[in-house]
Every structure is written in structure tokens, then in C-alpha cells.
mmCIF file of C-alpha atoms in Angstrom:
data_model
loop_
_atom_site.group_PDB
_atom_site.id
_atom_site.type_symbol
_atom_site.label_atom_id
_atom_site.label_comp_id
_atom_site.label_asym_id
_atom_site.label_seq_id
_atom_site.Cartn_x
_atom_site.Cartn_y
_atom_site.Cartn_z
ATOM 1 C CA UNK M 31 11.336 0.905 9.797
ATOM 2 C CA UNK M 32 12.208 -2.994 10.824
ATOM 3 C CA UNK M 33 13.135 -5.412 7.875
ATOM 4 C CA UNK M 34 9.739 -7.100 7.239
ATOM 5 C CA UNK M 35 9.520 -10.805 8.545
ATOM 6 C CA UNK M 36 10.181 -13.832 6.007
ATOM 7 C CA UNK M 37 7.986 -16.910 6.395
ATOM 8 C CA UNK M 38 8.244 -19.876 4.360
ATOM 9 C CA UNK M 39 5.316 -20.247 1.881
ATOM 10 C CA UNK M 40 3.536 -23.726 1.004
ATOM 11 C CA UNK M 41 0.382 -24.386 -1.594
ATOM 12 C CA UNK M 42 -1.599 -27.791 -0.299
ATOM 13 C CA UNK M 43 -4.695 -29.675 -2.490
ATOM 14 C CA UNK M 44 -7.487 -31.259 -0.692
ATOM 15 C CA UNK M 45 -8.621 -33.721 -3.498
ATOM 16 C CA UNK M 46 -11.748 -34.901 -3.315
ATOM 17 C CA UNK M 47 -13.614 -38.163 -5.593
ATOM 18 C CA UNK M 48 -17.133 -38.724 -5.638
ATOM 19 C CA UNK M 49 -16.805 -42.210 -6.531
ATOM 20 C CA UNK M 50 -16.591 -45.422 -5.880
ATOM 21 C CA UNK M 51 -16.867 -43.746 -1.651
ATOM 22 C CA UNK M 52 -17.035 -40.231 -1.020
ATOM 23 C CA UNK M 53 -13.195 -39.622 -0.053
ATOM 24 C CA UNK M 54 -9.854 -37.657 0.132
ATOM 25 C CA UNK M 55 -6.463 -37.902 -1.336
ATOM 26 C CA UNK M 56 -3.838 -37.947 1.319
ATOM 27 C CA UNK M 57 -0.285 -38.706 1.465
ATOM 28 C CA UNK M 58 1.921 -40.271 3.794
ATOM 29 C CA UNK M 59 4.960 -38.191 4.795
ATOM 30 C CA UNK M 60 7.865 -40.185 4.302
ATOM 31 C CA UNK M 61 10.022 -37.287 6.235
ATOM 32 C CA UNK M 62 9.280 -35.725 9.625
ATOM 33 C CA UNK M 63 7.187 -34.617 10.602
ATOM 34 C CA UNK M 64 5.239 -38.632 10.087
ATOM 35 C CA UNK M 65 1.828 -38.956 9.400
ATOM 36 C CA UNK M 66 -0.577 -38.996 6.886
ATOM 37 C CA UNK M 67 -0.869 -35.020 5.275
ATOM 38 C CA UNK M 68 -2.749 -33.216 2.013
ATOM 39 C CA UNK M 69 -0.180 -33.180 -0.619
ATOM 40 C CA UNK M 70 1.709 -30.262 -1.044
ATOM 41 C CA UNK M 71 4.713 -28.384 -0.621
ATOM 42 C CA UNK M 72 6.707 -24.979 -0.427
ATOM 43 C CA UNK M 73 6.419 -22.690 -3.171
ATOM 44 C CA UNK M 74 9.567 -21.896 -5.121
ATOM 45 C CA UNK M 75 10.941 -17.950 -5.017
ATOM 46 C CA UNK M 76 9.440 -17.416 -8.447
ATOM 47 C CA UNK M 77 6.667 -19.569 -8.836
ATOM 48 C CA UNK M 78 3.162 -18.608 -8.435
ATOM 49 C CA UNK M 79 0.615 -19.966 -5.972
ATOM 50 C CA UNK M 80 -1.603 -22.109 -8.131
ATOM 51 C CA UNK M 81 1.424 -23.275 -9.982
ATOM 52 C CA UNK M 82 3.022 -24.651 -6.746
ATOM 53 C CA UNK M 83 -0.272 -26.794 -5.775
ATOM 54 C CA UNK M 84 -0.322 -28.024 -8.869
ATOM 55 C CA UNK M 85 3.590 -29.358 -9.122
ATOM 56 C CA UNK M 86 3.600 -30.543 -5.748
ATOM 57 C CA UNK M 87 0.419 -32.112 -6.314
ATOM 58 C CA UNK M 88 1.772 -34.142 -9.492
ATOM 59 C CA UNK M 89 5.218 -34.891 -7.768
ATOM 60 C CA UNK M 90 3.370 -36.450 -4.694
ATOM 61 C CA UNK M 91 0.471 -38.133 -6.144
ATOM 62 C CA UNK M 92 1.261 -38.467 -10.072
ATOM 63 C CA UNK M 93 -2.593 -36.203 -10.135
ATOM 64 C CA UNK M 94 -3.160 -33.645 -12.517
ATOM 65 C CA UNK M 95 -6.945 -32.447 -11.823
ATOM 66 C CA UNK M 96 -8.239 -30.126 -14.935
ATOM 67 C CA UNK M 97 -9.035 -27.470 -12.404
ATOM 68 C CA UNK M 98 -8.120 -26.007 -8.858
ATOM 69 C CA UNK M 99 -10.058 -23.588 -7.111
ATOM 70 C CA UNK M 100 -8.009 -21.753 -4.016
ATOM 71 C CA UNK M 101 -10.019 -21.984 -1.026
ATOM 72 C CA UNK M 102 -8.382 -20.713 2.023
ATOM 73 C CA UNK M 103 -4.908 -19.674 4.033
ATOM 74 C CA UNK M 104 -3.609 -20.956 7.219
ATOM 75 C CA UNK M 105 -1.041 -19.335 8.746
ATOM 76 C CA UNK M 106 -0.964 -20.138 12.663
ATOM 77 C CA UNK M 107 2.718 -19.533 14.449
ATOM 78 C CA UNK M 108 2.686 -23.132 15.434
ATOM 79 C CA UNK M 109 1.374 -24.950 12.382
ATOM 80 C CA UNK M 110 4.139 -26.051 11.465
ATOM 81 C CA UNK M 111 7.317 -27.770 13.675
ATOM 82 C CA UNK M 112 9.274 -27.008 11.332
ATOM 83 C CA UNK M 113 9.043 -23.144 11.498
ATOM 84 C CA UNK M 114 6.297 -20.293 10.463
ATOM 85 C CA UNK M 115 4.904 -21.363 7.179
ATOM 86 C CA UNK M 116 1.632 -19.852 5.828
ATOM 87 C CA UNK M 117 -0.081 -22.613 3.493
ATOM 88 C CA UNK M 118 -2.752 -21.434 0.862
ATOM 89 C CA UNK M 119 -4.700 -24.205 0.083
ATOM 90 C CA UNK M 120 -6.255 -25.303 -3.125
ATOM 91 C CA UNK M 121 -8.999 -27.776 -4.032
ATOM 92 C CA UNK M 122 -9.953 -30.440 -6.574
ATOM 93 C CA UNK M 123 -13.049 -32.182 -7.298
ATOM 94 C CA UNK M 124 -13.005 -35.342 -8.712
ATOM 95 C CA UNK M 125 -15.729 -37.740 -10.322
ATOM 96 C CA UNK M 126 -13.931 -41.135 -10.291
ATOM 97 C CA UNK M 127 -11.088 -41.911 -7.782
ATOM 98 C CA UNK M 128 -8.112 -41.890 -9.889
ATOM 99 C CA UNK M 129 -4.891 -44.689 -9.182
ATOM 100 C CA UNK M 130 -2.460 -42.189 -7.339
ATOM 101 C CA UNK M 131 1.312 -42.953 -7.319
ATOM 102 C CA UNK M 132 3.126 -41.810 -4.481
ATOM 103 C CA UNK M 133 6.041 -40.191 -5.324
ATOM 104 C CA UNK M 134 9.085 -36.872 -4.174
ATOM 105 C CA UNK M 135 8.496 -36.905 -0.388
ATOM 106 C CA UNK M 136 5.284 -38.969 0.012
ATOM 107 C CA UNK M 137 5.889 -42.226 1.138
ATOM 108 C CA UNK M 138 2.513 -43.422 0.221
ATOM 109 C CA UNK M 139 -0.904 -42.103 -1.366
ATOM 110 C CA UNK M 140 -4.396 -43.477 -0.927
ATOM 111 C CA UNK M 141 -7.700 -42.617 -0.757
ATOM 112 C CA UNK M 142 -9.774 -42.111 2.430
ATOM 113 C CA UNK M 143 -13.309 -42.380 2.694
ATOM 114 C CA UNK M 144 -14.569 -38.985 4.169
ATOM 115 C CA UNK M 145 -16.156 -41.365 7.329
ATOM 116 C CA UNK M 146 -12.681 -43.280 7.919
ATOM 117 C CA UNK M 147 -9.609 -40.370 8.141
ATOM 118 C CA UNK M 148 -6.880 -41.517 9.697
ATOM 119 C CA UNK M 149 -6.462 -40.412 13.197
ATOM 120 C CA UNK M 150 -2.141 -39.460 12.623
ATOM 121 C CA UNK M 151 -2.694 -36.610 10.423
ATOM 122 C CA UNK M 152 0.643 -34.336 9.936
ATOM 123 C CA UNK M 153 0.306 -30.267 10.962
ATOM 124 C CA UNK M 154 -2.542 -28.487 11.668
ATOM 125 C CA UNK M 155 -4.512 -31.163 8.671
ATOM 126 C CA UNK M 156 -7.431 -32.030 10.852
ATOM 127 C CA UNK M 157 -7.959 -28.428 11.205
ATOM 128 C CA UNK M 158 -7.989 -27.267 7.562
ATOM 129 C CA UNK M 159 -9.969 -30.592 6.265
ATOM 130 C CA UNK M 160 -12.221 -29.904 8.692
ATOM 131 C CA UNK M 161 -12.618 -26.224 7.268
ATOM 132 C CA UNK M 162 -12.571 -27.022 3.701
ATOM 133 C CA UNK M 163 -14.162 -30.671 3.242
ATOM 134 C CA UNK M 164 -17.334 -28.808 3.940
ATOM 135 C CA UNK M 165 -16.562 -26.606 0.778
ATOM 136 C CA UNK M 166 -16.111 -29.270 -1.430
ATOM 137 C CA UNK M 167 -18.218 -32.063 -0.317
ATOM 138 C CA UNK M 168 -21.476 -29.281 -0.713
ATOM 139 C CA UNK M 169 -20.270 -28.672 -4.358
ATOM 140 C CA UNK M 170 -20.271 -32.282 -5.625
ATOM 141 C CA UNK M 171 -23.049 -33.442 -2.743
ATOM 142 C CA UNK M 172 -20.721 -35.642 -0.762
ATOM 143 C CA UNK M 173 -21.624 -36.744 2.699
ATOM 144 C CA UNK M 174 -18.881 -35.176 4.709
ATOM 145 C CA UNK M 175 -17.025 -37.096 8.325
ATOM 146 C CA UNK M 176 -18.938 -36.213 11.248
ATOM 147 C CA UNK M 177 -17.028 -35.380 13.987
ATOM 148 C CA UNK M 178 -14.399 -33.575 12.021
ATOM 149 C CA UNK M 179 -12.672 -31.121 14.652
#
């Protein structure tokens, strides 16, 4: 029987806040690959899932949200330039739009309203925001971005 593969593992949290606009939390990488990205990270060899999201969350962003639910896991060949990473990603509802400090590898962190993403986002990001936004935005009934791909 072949030695079974190794991939490298990440945890990523699509933040959403209600108010003042409907928007997401993203960062901007300040390593390659560039671009604006959810915040997140690889998960250490003996750290759990949820755990992971949340650290890389708070090293990123300075957010700690009382509660993350997981959502879904990506795990396309080519997600990732880097190599194969699978990314289970986590998500956060927020009422108020909280200051975030950018911080570890994120050059900056801002808001985006859920109509205005920006168009240079890192990875496969359009993809999963475009999967999970939905998710969220029916939970705290925000208007999600049309054309989302």
C-alpha cells in the first residue's frame, strides 16, 4: 500500500458586518501571492481546525468574533500557487463593523461593501465568497454582490 499523500492544511473566516454597509472583512496579502484574500492561514501539526481560524483570524485582523460556524472545504489541485492546500473555511457574523488592525502577514485590512469587492482577489477567493456569502448574508438578511462568479 502507497504512503498516503500530505497536503498542507489552511482554516480561512469570511467575516461578515451588517452595519454601517452590508460587507466583508478582507486582507491584503503583504506576501505572494498579492491581492486582497479572507484572512487565514495554515493550521499548525497539533492544532485543531476551529482553533486555527480563529488565531489566524486575530493575528491578521486583531478580530475575535464570539462565534464561528464552519461552512465549507475547498480543496482544488490548483487553488493554491503555492502547492495543494485544502482550506476549511469558517464564518462570522457581525452586527457592527468592528476597527480591524492588520497585522502577521496582512499588509492591510478593511471592510468591503458586499456590492464593491475588489476585483485582485488572492486564490481561488472569488470562488469560495461567492459560495459562502450566500450562507451568511441569508442568516443576518444582507443583500449579497450580484454578479459574484
Amino acid at each position: 500500500m502507497p504512503a498516503p499523500s500530505r497536503y498542507a492544511v489552511a482554516a480561512d473566516v469570511v467575516v461578515v458586518a451588517e452595519t454601517p454597509t452590508p460587507s466583508v472583512l478582507l486582507i491584503r496579502r503583504r506576501n505572494p501571492p498579492l491581492g486582497w484574500a479572507i484572512p487565514g492561514g495554515f493550521v499548525e501539526p497539533d492544532e485543531d481546525l476551529i482553533d486555527a481560524a480563529r488565531r489566524e483570524l486575530f493575528e491578521e485582523t486583531g478580530l475575535q468574533p464570539a462565534e464561528l460556524e464552519q461552512l465549507a472545504t475547498f480543496g482544488h489541485p490548483n487553488r493554491d500557487p503555492r502547492g495543494r492546500t485544502i482550506s476549511v473555511v469558517y464564518g462570522a457574523r457581525l452586527q457592527h463593523a468592528a476597527h480591524p488592525a492588520a497585522g502577521d502577514d496582512a499588509a492591510d485590512a478593511r471592510w468591503f461593501p458586499l456590492t464593491a469587492l475588489p476585483t485582485n482577489l488572492a486564490f481561488d477567493h472569488p470562488t469560495i465568497l461567492a459560495q459562502v456569502l450566500p450562507r451568511l448574508v441569508c442568516a443576518s438578511k444582507l443583500e449579497p454582490q450580484a454578479g459574484l462568479p
